[in-house]
Coordinates of C-alpha atoms in Angstrom, one line a residue:
M1 CA 20.9 16.1 10.4
A2 CA 22.8 15.5 7.0
A3 CA 23.4 18.2 4.6
A4 CA 21.7 18.6 1.3
H5 CA 23.1 16.4 -1.4
N6 CA 24.8 18.6 -3.9
K7 CA 27.8 16.2 -5.2
P8 CA 28.0 15.7 -8.8
E9 CA 28.2 12.3 -10.5
Q10 CA 27.6 10.3 -13.6
V11 CA 23.9 10.4 -14.1
S12 CA 21.6 10.1 -17.1
A13 CA 20.4 13.3 -18.9
P14 CA 17.3 15.0 -17.8
A15 CA 14.0 13.8 -19.5
N16 CA 14.1 16.2 -22.4
E17 CA 17.9 15.2 -23.2
R18 CA 17.3 11.7 -23.1
S19 CA 14.5 11.6 -25.9
V20 CA 16.9 13.2 -28.1
S21 CA 19.9 10.9 -26.8
H22 CA 17.3 8.0 -27.7
E23 CA 16.6 8.8 -31.0
K24 CA 20.3 9.2 -32.1
N25 CA 21.1 5.9 -30.3
G26 CA 18.3 3.9 -30.7
D27 CA 20.4 0.8 -32.1
A28 CA 23.3 1.4 -29.7
S29 CA 24.1 -1.4 -27.1
S30 CA 24.0 -0.9 -23.6
G31 CA 27.8 -0.2 -23.6
D32 CA 26.8 2.9 -26.2
M33 CA 24.0 3.8 -24.0
R34 CA 26.1 4.2 -20.9
E35 CA 28.2 6.6 -22.8
T36 CA 25.3 8.8 -23.3
L37 CA 25.3 9.5 -19.6
V38 CA 26.4 13.5 -19.2
E39 CA 27.7 15.0 -15.9
V40 CA 24.7 16.8 -14.0
S41 CA 24.0 17.3 -10.5
T42 CA 22.5 14.5 -8.6
Q43 CA 20.9 17.0 -6.2
N44 CA 17.6 16.2 -4.8
Q45 CA 17.6 12.4 -5.9
L46 CA 16.4 9.4 -4.0
L47 CA 19.0 6.8 -3.8
R48 CA 18.5 2.9 -4.7
H49 CA 19.0 1.5 -1.3
L50 CA 16.2 -1.3 -0.7
G51 CA 17.8 -4.8 -1.4
N52 CA 16.0 -8.0 -2.6
R53 CA 15.0 -9.3 1.0
Q54 CA 13.5 -5.8 2.3
I55 CA 11.4 -5.6 -1.0
Q56 CA 10.3 -8.9 -0.5
L57 CA 9.3 -8.4 3.0
I58 CA 7.6 -5.2 2.3
A59 CA 5.5 -7.0 -0.6
V60 CA 4.5 -9.5 2.1
G61 CA 3.7 -7.7 4.9
G62 CA 4.0 -4.0 4.3
S63 CA 0.4 -3.1 4.2
I64 CA -0.7 -5.5 7.0
G65 CA -2.2 -3.9 9.9
T66 CA -5.1 -3.2 11.9
A67 CA -7.6 -3.8 9.3
L68 CA -6.4 -7.6 9.3
F69 CA -6.6 -8.7 12.9
V70 CA -9.3 -6.5 14.2
S71 CA -11.5 -4.5 11.8
I72 CA -12.1 -7.9 9.8
G73 CA -14.1 -8.4 12.5
G74 CA -16.6 -5.7 11.6
G75 CA -17.4 -7.7 8.1
L76 CA -18.1 -11.1 10.0
A77 CA -20.4 -9.2 12.2
K78 CA -22.5 -7.6 9.4
G79 CA -22.1 -10.6 6.8
G80 CA -21.2 -13.9 8.5
P81 CA -18.4 -16.2 7.5
G82 CA -19.9 -17.2 4.4
S83 CA -20.3 -13.5 3.2
L84 CA -16.6 -12.6 4.4
L85 CA -15.1 -15.5 2.9
I86 CA -16.9 -14.8 -0.8
G87 CA -16.7 -10.8 -0.2
Y88 CA -12.9 -11.6 0.7
T89 CA -12.3 -14.0 -2.2
I90 CA -13.7 -11.8 -4.8
Y91 CA -12.4 -8.4 -3.8
A92 CA -8.9 -10.3 -3.6
I93 CA -9.4 -11.2 -6.7
M94 CA -10.1 -7.7 -8.2
V95 CA -7.2 -6.2 -6.5
G96 CA -5.0 -9.0 -8.0
L97 CA -6.1 -8.1 -11.8
V98 CA -5.0 -4.5 -10.4
N99 CA -1.4 -5.7 -9.2
N100 CA -1.4 -7.6 -12.5
S101 CA -1.6 -4.3 -14.6
M102 CA 0.5 -2.3 -11.6
A103 CA 3.6 -5.0 -12.2
E104 CA 3.6 -4.4 -15.9
M105 CA 4.0 -0.8 -15.8
V106 CA 6.3 -0.5 -12.5
T107 CA 9.0 -2.9 -13.6
Y108 CA 9.1 -1.5 -17.0
M109 CA 9.6 2.0 -15.7
P110 CA 10.7 2.1 -12.0
V111 CA 10.5 5.6 -11.2
S112 CA 10.0 7.4 -8.0
G113 CA 6.4 8.4 -7.7
S114 CA 5.4 5.4 -9.4
F115 CA 1.7 5.3 -10.7
I116 CA 1.1 9.1 -9.8
R117 CA 3.6 10.2 -12.4
M118 CA 2.9 7.6 -15.0
A119 CA -0.8 8.8 -14.6
G120 CA 0.3 12.2 -15.7
R121 CA 2.8 11.3 -18.4
W122 CA 0.6 8.3 -20.1
V123 CA -3.2 9.7 -19.6
D124 CA -3.4 13.4 -18.5
E125 CA -1.4 15.9 -16.2
A126 CA -4.5 16.6 -14.6
L127 CA -5.0 13.0 -13.7
G128 CA -1.2 12.9 -12.1
F129 CA -2.3 15.9 -10.1
M130 CA -5.4 14.2 -9.0
A131 CA -3.7 10.8 -8.1
G132 CA -0.8 12.2 -6.2
W133 CA -2.7 14.5 -4.0
N134 CA -5.5 12.0 -3.5
F135 CA -2.5 8.9 -2.6
F136 CA -0.8 11.7 -0.5
L137 CA -3.6 12.5 1.8
Y138 CA -5.1 8.8 1.6
E139 CA -1.4 7.9 3.3
A140 CA -1.0 10.8 5.6
C141 CA -4.6 10.2 6.9
L142 CA -3.7 6.4 7.7
I143 CA -0.9 7.3 9.9
P144 CA -2.9 9.0 12.7
F145 CA -5.4 6.1 12.3
E146 CA -2.9 3.6 13.1
I147 CA -1.7 5.6 16.0
S148 CA -5.0 5.7 17.5
A149 CA -5.1 2.1 16.6
I150 CA -2.4 1.5 18.7
N151 CA -3.8 3.1 21.8
L152 CA -6.7 1.0 21.5
V153 CA -5.0 -2.2 21.5
L154 CA -2.7 -1.0 24.6
G155 CA -6.2 -0.8 26.4
F156 CA -6.4 -4.3 26.3
W157 CA -3.9 -4.4 29.4
R158 CA -4.5 -1.1 31.0
D159 CA -7.1 2.0 30.2
D160 CA -5.0 4.3 32.4
I161 CA -2.2 5.0 29.7
P162 CA -2.1 8.5 28.5
P163 CA -3.4 9.1 24.9
W164 CA -0.9 11.8 24.3
A165 CA 2.0 9.7 25.6
I166 CA 1.4 7.4 22.9
C167 CA 0.8 9.7 20.4
I168 CA 4.1 11.6 21.1
A169 CA 6.1 8.2 21.3
C170 CA 4.9 7.1 17.9
I171 CA 5.6 10.5 16.4
I172 CA 9.2 10.2 17.3
L173 CA 10.0 6.6 16.2
Y174 CA 8.5 7.2 13.0
A175 CA 10.3 10.5 12.6
I176 CA 13.6 8.5 13.4
I177 CA 13.3 5.6 11.2
N178 CA 12.1 7.9 8.2
I179 CA 14.7 10.5 8.3
V180 CA 17.8 8.4 8.2
A181 CA 18.6 6.4 5.0
V182 CA 16.1 4.7 3.2
Q183 CA 18.1 1.1 3.8
Y184 CA 17.4 1.6 7.7
F185 CA 13.9 2.2 6.8
G186 CA 13.7 -1.3 4.7
E187 CA 15.8 -2.8 7.8
A188 CA 12.7 -1.9 10.2
E189 CA 10.1 -3.0 7.7
F190 CA 11.9 -5.9 7.1
W191 CA 11.9 -7.1 10.8
L192 CA 8.4 -5.8 11.9
S193 CA 6.8 -7.7 8.8
S194 CA 8.6 -10.8 9.8
G195 CA 6.6 -10.2 13.1
K196 CA 3.2 -10.0 11.2
I197 CA 4.1 -13.3 9.4
L198 CA 4.7 -14.7 12.6
L199 CA 1.7 -13.4 14.1
I200 CA -0.3 -14.6 11.1
C201 CA 0.9 -18.0 11.6
I202 CA 0.2 -18.0 15.4
L203 CA -3.6 -17.0 14.3
Y204 CA -3.7 -19.7 11.9
M205 CA -2.3 -22.4 14.2
F206 CA -4.7 -21.3 17.1
T207 CA -7.6 -21.6 14.5
L208 CA -6.4 -25.2 13.5
V209 CA -5.5 -26.6 16.9
T210 CA -8.4 -25.2 18.5
M211 CA -11.2 -26.0 16.2
C212 CA -10.1 -30.2 16.5
G213 CA -10.4 -30.0 20.4
G214 CA -7.0 -28.6 21.2
N215 CA -8.3 -26.0 23.7
P216 CA -9.2 -26.1 27.6
Q217 CA -12.5 -27.1 27.1
H218 CA -11.7 -29.9 24.7
D219 CA -14.4 -28.5 22.6
A220 CA -14.1 -29.5 18.7
Y221 CA -16.3 -27.3 17.5
G222 CA -14.7 -27.4 13.7
F223 CA -17.4 -25.5 11.4
R224 CA -20.0 -25.1 13.8
Y225 CA -20.3 -21.5 13.8
W226 CA -21.0 -21.8 10.0
T227 CA -24.4 -23.5 10.8
N228 CA -25.4 -22.2 14.1
P229 CA -26.0 -19.0 13.9
G230 CA -25.7 -19.6 10.2
S231 CA -23.3 -18.7 7.4
F232 CA -25.1 -15.5 6.2
A233 CA -26.1 -12.6 8.5
E234 CA -28.6 -10.2 8.1
Y235 CA -27.6 -6.6 7.9
I236 CA -29.8 -3.3 8.0
H237 CA -33.0 -5.2 6.7
D238 CA -34.4 -8.7 7.0
G239 CA -34.5 -11.5 5.0
S240 CA -32.9 -11.7 1.6
L241 CA -32.2 -8.4 1.1
G242 CA -30.8 -8.3 4.6
R243 CA -28.2 -11.1 3.7
F244 CA -27.4 -9.4 0.6
E245 CA -26.5 -6.1 2.7
G246 CA -24.5 -8.1 4.9
F247 CA -22.5 -9.5 1.9
L248 CA -22.0 -5.9 0.7
G249 CA -20.9 -5.1 4.0
S250 CA -18.4 -8.1 3.9
V251 CA -17.2 -6.6 0.7
F252 CA -16.6 -3.1 1.8
S253 CA -14.5 -4.7 4.9
A254 CA -12.5 -6.2 2.2
G255 CA -12.3 -2.8 0.6
F256 CA -10.3 -1.5 3.9
T257 CA -8.3 -4.5 4.3
V258 CA -7.0 -6.1 1.4
V259 CA -4.3 -3.5 -0.2
G260 CA -0.8 -4.1 -1.3
P261 CA 0.2 -3.2 -4.9
E262 CA 0.3 0.4 -4.2
Y263 CA 2.8 0.0 -1.4
L264 CA 5.4 -2.1 -3.5
A265 CA 4.9 0.3 -6.4
M266 CA 5.9 3.2 -4.2
V267 CA 9.4 2.0 -3.6
A268 CA 10.3 1.6 -7.3
G269 CA 12.3 4.7 -6.9
E270 CA 14.7 3.2 -4.2
A271 CA 15.2 -0.5 -5.3
E272 CA 18.0 -2.2 -6.2
R273 CA 17.9 -4.3 -9.3
P274 CA 14.1 -3.2 -9.6
R275 CA 13.2 -4.9 -12.8
T276 CA 14.2 -8.1 -11.3
Y277 CA 13.5 -7.4 -7.6
L278 CA 10.4 -5.6 -7.9
K279 CA 9.0 -8.5 -10.1
N280 CA 9.4 -11.1 -7.7
G281 CA 7.8 -8.9 -5.2
F282 CA 4.7 -8.2 -7.6
K283 CA 4.7 -12.2 -8.0
T284 CA 4.1 -12.6 -4.1
V285 CA 1.1 -10.4 -4.2
Y286 CA -0.8 -13.1 -5.8
W287 CA -0.2 -15.9 -3.1
R288 CA -0.1 -13.4 0.0
F289 CA -3.6 -12.2 -1.0
G290 CA -4.7 -16.0 -0.9
I291 CA -3.1 -16.8 2.2
F292 CA -3.3 -13.8 4.3
F293 CA -6.8 -12.6 3.3
I294 CA -8.4 -15.0 1.9
G295 CA -7.1 -17.4 4.7
G296 CA -7.6 -14.6 7.1
A297 CA -11.2 -14.2 6.5
L298 CA -11.8 -18.1 6.6
C299 CA -10.2 -18.5 10.1
V300 CA -12.3 -15.8 11.5
G301 CA -15.5 -16.9 10.4
I302 CA -14.4 -20.5 12.2
V303 CA -13.2 -19.3 15.5
L304 CA -16.3 -17.0 16.2
P305 CA -19.9 -16.7 15.5
Y306 CA -21.1 -13.7 13.8
N307 CA -23.5 -12.8 16.5
D308 CA -21.2 -12.5 19.5
A309 CA -21.8 -9.7 21.6
T310 CA -18.2 -8.7 21.9
L311 CA -17.8 -7.9 18.1
Q312 CA -19.8 -4.6 18.6
N313 CA -16.3 -3.3 18.8
A314 CA -14.4 -4.7 15.8
D315 CA -15.4 -1.8 13.8
T316 CA -14.0 0.9 16.2
G317 CA -10.7 -1.0 16.5
T318 CA -10.5 -2.0 19.6
A319 CA -8.3 -5.0 21.2
N320 CA -11.3 -6.4 22.6
G321 CA -13.0 -6.3 19.1
S322 CA -10.1 -8.7 17.7
P323 CA -12.2 -11.7 16.5
Y324 CA -9.0 -13.8 17.3
V325 CA -8.7 -12.1 20.9
I326 CA -12.2 -12.7 21.8
A327 CA -12.2 -16.5 20.5
M328 CA -9.3 -16.9 23.1
Q329 CA -11.0 -15.3 25.7
N330 CA -14.4 -17.2 24.9
L331 CA -12.1 -20.6 25.0
G332 CA -10.3 -19.4 28.4
I333 CA -7.0 -19.2 26.9
G334 CA -5.1 -16.9 29.4
I335 CA -1.2 -16.2 27.7
L336 CA -1.6 -16.4 24.3
P337 CA -4.2 -13.4 24.0
H338 CA -1.1 -11.1 25.4
I339 CA 1.3 -12.5 22.9
V340 CA -1.1 -11.8 20.2
N341 CA -1.6 -8.3 21.4
A342 CA 1.9 -7.7 21.8
L343 CA 2.6 -8.6 18.1
M344 CA -0.5 -6.7 17.0
I345 CA 0.9 -3.4 18.2
T346 CA 4.1 -4.1 16.2
S347 CA 2.3 -4.8 13.2
I348 CA 0.0 -1.7 13.5
F349 CA 3.2 0.4 14.2
S350 CA 4.7 -1.3 11.0
A351 CA 1.7 -0.5 8.9
G352 CA 1.9 3.7 9.9
N353 CA 5.8 3.5 9.3
A354 CA 4.9 2.1 5.8
Y355 CA 2.2 4.9 5.2
T356 CA 4.7 7.6 6.5
Y357 CA 7.4 6.7 3.9
C358 CA 4.6 6.2 1.0
A359 CA 3.2 9.8 1.6
M360 CA 6.7 11.1 1.7
R361 CA 7.4 9.4 -1.5
S362 CA 4.0 10.8 -3.3
L363 CA 4.6 14.1 -2.2
Y364 CA 8.2 13.9 -3.6
G365 CA 7.0 12.7 -6.8
L366 CA 4.4 15.2 -7.4
A367 CA 7.1 17.8 -6.8
C368 CA 9.3 16.4 -9.4
D369 CA 6.3 16.9 -12.0
G370 CA 5.8 20.6 -10.7
Q371 CA 2.5 19.6 -9.4
A372 CA 3.7 20.2 -5.8
P373 CA 5.8 23.2 -4.6
R374 CA 9.5 22.6 -5.8
I375 CA 10.7 22.5 -2.1
F376 CA 9.1 19.3 -1.6
Q377 CA 11.9 18.1 -4.4
K378 CA 15.0 18.9 -1.7
T379 CA 16.8 15.9 -0.3
L380 CA 19.1 15.4 2.2
K381 CA 22.5 13.7 1.0
N382 CA 21.3 10.0 2.2
G383 CA 18.4 10.7 -0.1
I384 CA 15.4 11.7 2.1
P385 CA 13.0 14.3 0.6
V386 CA 13.4 16.2 3.9
Y387 CA 10.5 19.1 3.1
A388 CA 8.3 16.2 2.4
F389 CA 9.1 14.7 5.5
A390 CA 8.5 17.7 7.3
L391 CA 4.9 18.1 5.9
V392 CA 4.2 14.5 6.2
M393 CA 4.8 14.5 10.0
V394 CA 2.2 16.8 10.7
F395 CA -0.6 14.6 10.1
P396 CA 0.4 12.3 13.1
F397 CA -0.7 15.1 15.3
L398 CA -4.2 14.2 14.0
S399 CA -4.3 11.6 16.4
F400 CA -4.3 13.7 19.1
L401 CA -7.9 14.1 18.5
Q402 CA -8.4 11.2 20.8
V403 CA -7.5 13.3 23.6
S404 CA -10.8 15.0 23.5
N405 CA -12.7 12.8 21.7
N406 CA -13.7 9.0 22.0
T407 CA -10.5 7.1 20.7
A408 CA -12.7 4.3 18.8
Q409 CA -14.9 7.3 17.0
V410 CA -11.9 8.9 15.6
V411 CA -10.4 5.7 14.6
T412 CA -13.9 5.2 12.6
W413 CA -13.6 8.5 11.0
L414 CA -10.4 8.2 9.6
A415 CA -10.8 4.5 8.5
T416 CA -14.4 5.9 6.7
L417 CA -12.7 8.7 5.1
T418 CA -9.4 6.7 3.7
Q419 CA -11.5 4.0 2.2
G420 CA -12.9 5.9 -0.2
S421 CA -9.4 7.1 -1.4
Q422 CA -8.3 3.6 -2.0
M423 CA -10.6 2.8 -4.3
I424 CA -9.6 6.1 -6.3
N425 CA -6.0 4.6 -6.4
Y426 CA -6.9 1.5 -8.0
I427 CA -9.2 3.2 -10.5
V428 CA -6.3 5.4 -11.3
M429 CA -3.9 2.3 -12.0
S430 CA -6.3 0.6 -14.0
L431 CA -7.0 3.5 -16.1
T432 CA -3.4 4.2 -16.5
Y433 CA -2.7 0.9 -17.5
I434 CA -5.3 0.9 -20.0
C435 CA -3.8 4.2 -21.5
F436 CA -0.2 2.3 -21.5
Y437 CA -1.4 -0.6 -23.2
N438 CA -3.0 1.4 -26.0
A439 CA 0.6 3.4 -26.4
T440 CA 2.4 0.0 -26.3
K441 CA 0.2 -1.2 -29.3
A442 CA 0.3 2.6 -31.0
Q443 CA 4.1 2.6 -30.6
G444 CA 4.9 -0.9 -31.9
I445 CA 6.2 -2.2 -28.7
D446 CA 6.0 -6.0 -28.0
R447 CA 4.8 -6.3 -24.5
R448 CA 6.3 -9.6 -24.3
T449 CA 9.9 -8.1 -24.3
L450 CA 8.8 -6.3 -21.1
P451 CA 10.5 -7.3 -17.7
Y452 CA 7.0 -8.4 -16.8
Y453 CA 4.3 -9.4 -19.3
G454 CA 0.6 -9.3 -17.6
Y455 CA -1.7 -12.1 -19.2
F456 CA -5.4 -11.4 -19.8
Q457 CA -4.8 -8.1 -20.7
P458 CA -6.1 -5.3 -21.2
Y459 CA -9.4 -7.1 -19.8
C460 CA -7.8 -7.0 -16.3
G461 CA -7.2 -3.4 -16.4
Y462 CA -11.0 -3.0 -17.7
I463 CA -12.4 -5.4 -14.9
G464 CA -10.5 -3.8 -12.1
M465 CA -11.4 -0.1 -13.0
V466 CA -15.1 -1.1 -13.4
W467 CA -15.4 -3.1 -10.1
M468 CA -13.4 0.0 -8.3
I469 CA -16.0 2.4 -9.7
I470 CA -18.9 0.4 -8.7
I471 CA -17.6 -0.1 -4.9
E472 CA -16.7 3.6 -4.9
G473 CA -19.9 4.6 -5.6
T474 CA -21.9 2.3 -3.6
F475 CA -20.1 2.0 -0.4
G476 CA -21.6 4.7 1.6
Y477 CA -25.3 3.6 0.0
S478 CA -26.8 3.3 3.5
V479 CA -26.4 6.6 4.1
F480 CA -29.1 7.2 1.4
L481 CA -31.6 4.7 2.8
P482 CA -34.9 5.9 4.7
G483 CA -34.0 7.3 8.0
K484 CA -30.4 6.8 7.6
W485 CA -29.7 10.1 6.6
N486 CA -26.7 11.9 8.6
V487 CA -24.5 14.8 7.0
G488 CA -21.6 13.9 8.8
N489 CA -21.5 10.1 7.9
F490 CA -21.8 11.5 4.0
F491 CA -19.0 13.4 4.1
A492 CA -17.0 10.5 5.5
F493 CA -17.8 8.3 3.0
Y494 CA -17.6 10.7 -0.1
T495 CA -15.5 13.6 0.7
M496 CA -12.2 12.0 -1.0
A497 CA -14.4 11.5 -4.3
M498 CA -15.3 15.3 -4.5
V499 CA -11.8 16.1 -3.7
A500 CA -10.6 13.7 -6.4
F501 CA -13.3 15.4 -8.9
C502 CA -12.2 19.0 -7.6
T503 CA -8.4 18.4 -8.0
F504 CA -9.0 16.7 -11.6
F505 CA -11.0 19.4 -13.4
G506 CA -9.5 22.3 -11.5
W507 CA -5.6 21.4 -12.7
K508 CA -7.5 20.6 -16.2
I509 CA -9.2 23.9 -16.6
I510 CA -6.2 25.9 -14.9
K511 CA -3.5 24.3 -16.9
R512 CA -5.2 23.7 -19.9
T513 CA -4.1 19.9 -20.0
R514 CA -5.2 17.6 -22.3
F515 CA -5.3 13.6 -23.0
V516 CA -2.3 12.0 -23.9
S517 CA -3.2 9.9 -27.4
P518 CA -1.4 6.7 -27.4
A519 CA 1.0 7.5 -30.2
E520 CA 2.5 10.6 -28.1
A521 CA 2.8 9.0 -24.3
D522 CA 6.2 9.1 -23.3
L523 CA 7.4 5.6 -23.3
I524 CA 11.1 6.4 -23.0
W525 CA 10.9 8.7 -20.2
E526 CA 13.7 7.6 -17.8
K527 CA 14.0 4.5 -19.4
P528 CA 17.4 5.3 -20.6
A529 CA 19.0 5.9 -17.0
I530 CA 17.0 2.7 -15.9
D531 CA 18.6 0.9 -18.6
A532 CA 22.1 2.0 -17.7
Y533 CA 21.8 1.4 -14.2
E534 CA 20.5 -2.1 -14.9
A535 CA 23.5 -2.7 -17.4
S536 CA 26.0 -1.3 -14.8
H537 CA 25.8 -4.4 -12.6
N538 CA 28.6 -7.1 -13.1
E539 CA 27.1 -9.5 -10.8
P540 CA 24.0 -11.4 -11.1
P541 CA 20.9 -10.5 -8.9
T542 CA 21.0 -12.3 -5.5
R543 CA 18.1 -14.3 -4.3
F544 CA 16.1 -14.0 -1.4
R545 CA 17.7 -16.6 1.0
D546 CA 21.2 -15.5 -0.2
E547 CA 20.6 -12.4 1.1
I548 CA 19.2 -14.0 4.2
M549 CA 22.5 -15.7 4.6
T550 CA 24.5 -12.6 4.0
M551 CA 22.6 -10.6 6.7
F552 CA 23.7 -13.1 9.2
L553 CA 27.3 -14.1 7.4
G554 CA 28.8 -11.1 6.3
K555 CA 27.9 -7.3 4.7
R556 CA 28.0 -6.8 1.4
K557 CA 28.4 -3.0 -0.2
R558 CA 25.6 -1.1 -0.9
Q559 CA 25.3 0.9 -4.5
N560 CA 23.6 4.1 -5.0
Y561 CA 21.1 4.7 -7.7
M562 CA 23.3 4.5 -10.7
G563 CA 25.1 1.3 -9.2
E564 CA 28.2 2.8 -7.9
D565 CA 29.8 2.7 -4.3
P566 CA 28.5 5.7 -2.8
N567 CA 31.7 5.6 -0.4

């Protein structure tokens, strides 16, 4: 294991020194700005080792896992193909609005901890505390969710595999990938995300070919299932109310499936050329939502009727509940389900790997701002926050719950518990952007000069925030219906909302924090250091295709977080 990183190097002044330096040298050139750097220790710093191709693949496939390939069937069963397509389209648009806000903030201030620390700096320290612990628990609890899902998918082939063996194997692999330098995590995610894209292409081709008659039954079924049994299913109640509730079920399914900007934001502190590569990554989110999530909802509604009996497994995440696998079996296709299942396992494993990474970085960001014990800020020489890593690796052991409980039930618990956290994340991002927008106006900063200019602002922030608040408050509505009350279900739906309430007001009361006024928001923060890092590059940023060619034709030097050769 690498030793702790204590080597002094040329870095920027600490935050309290940067403000003074900025005021004295406000009109200085980039060359003058580099002269303001001081000699301090770089102990406990993350390193900028994620290249363009790694960031782009993390942006494209980093958040795609169980939900898109398996759990989406639950939304189909509740709402039918019409509701599923409409629900996923609306939700993807709303998350796209959040992405528009996040892209502007993150490319301007690509710091470790990302929106967690921005919330504390630009809104209220208590909001940063709440956001950080909410995001940490969200990511950490998703790790055992994905491990449990792998066990269920493996059950497609045989049911005598010991669950504990899979749990141990996944924990060891996640530990190895995340304790080595971050570029190896990026490399693993590059290849795993490539597998996800391949899987999606296979499933889309399967849909197109079979619906046109290219299947063993020579049945050109087309959009048959949109008319029989129909486009809109009834859920809980009958009639129009039941169809509306089916639509809500599809929307809530999208709430667990359609994600992405938060994962790209969390690599900001370790990205090379962040203002260029992250900007490109955020731009890919829009077409990814359209092709992967909206396209996935359309394909699922084509290949399978919503009343297929096997879809009852979809909410539990079993392999047999994947609408694609069910459709393949219904058509009598023999080999393809096995190929899809194998690629599905790599996709689920990749999602768990991404959650491990994000949980570590969120805890590190909390420690940087004094909202978690300082020990979690300690890094190894390779830039890995070692004690944050140690705590995060405790959470995968929750997957051992499936040894004594029904595996599918464990998956359902974790999925429901974390879904509430996801909406809270987006509420925080949108609120933080609104405050950032107001701060730029109050301090006379022209947003058109920023690396990424978000159009239709601040309305994107307001619409995204209001939408997520509505979804957060209503996604567990069914527990309040007559005869549906269940204490366990209530806490599964709303535990994280209560935790968020307690952490926000608890920190606010104890620390006596106050909301930051737009004129006082620290928009300087780490900007001088980031500007100096960006200015230190003499060569233009590489393009995605150029890095792909470099990967096969030769190696290029890696650079640390100040643009220097670490060797």
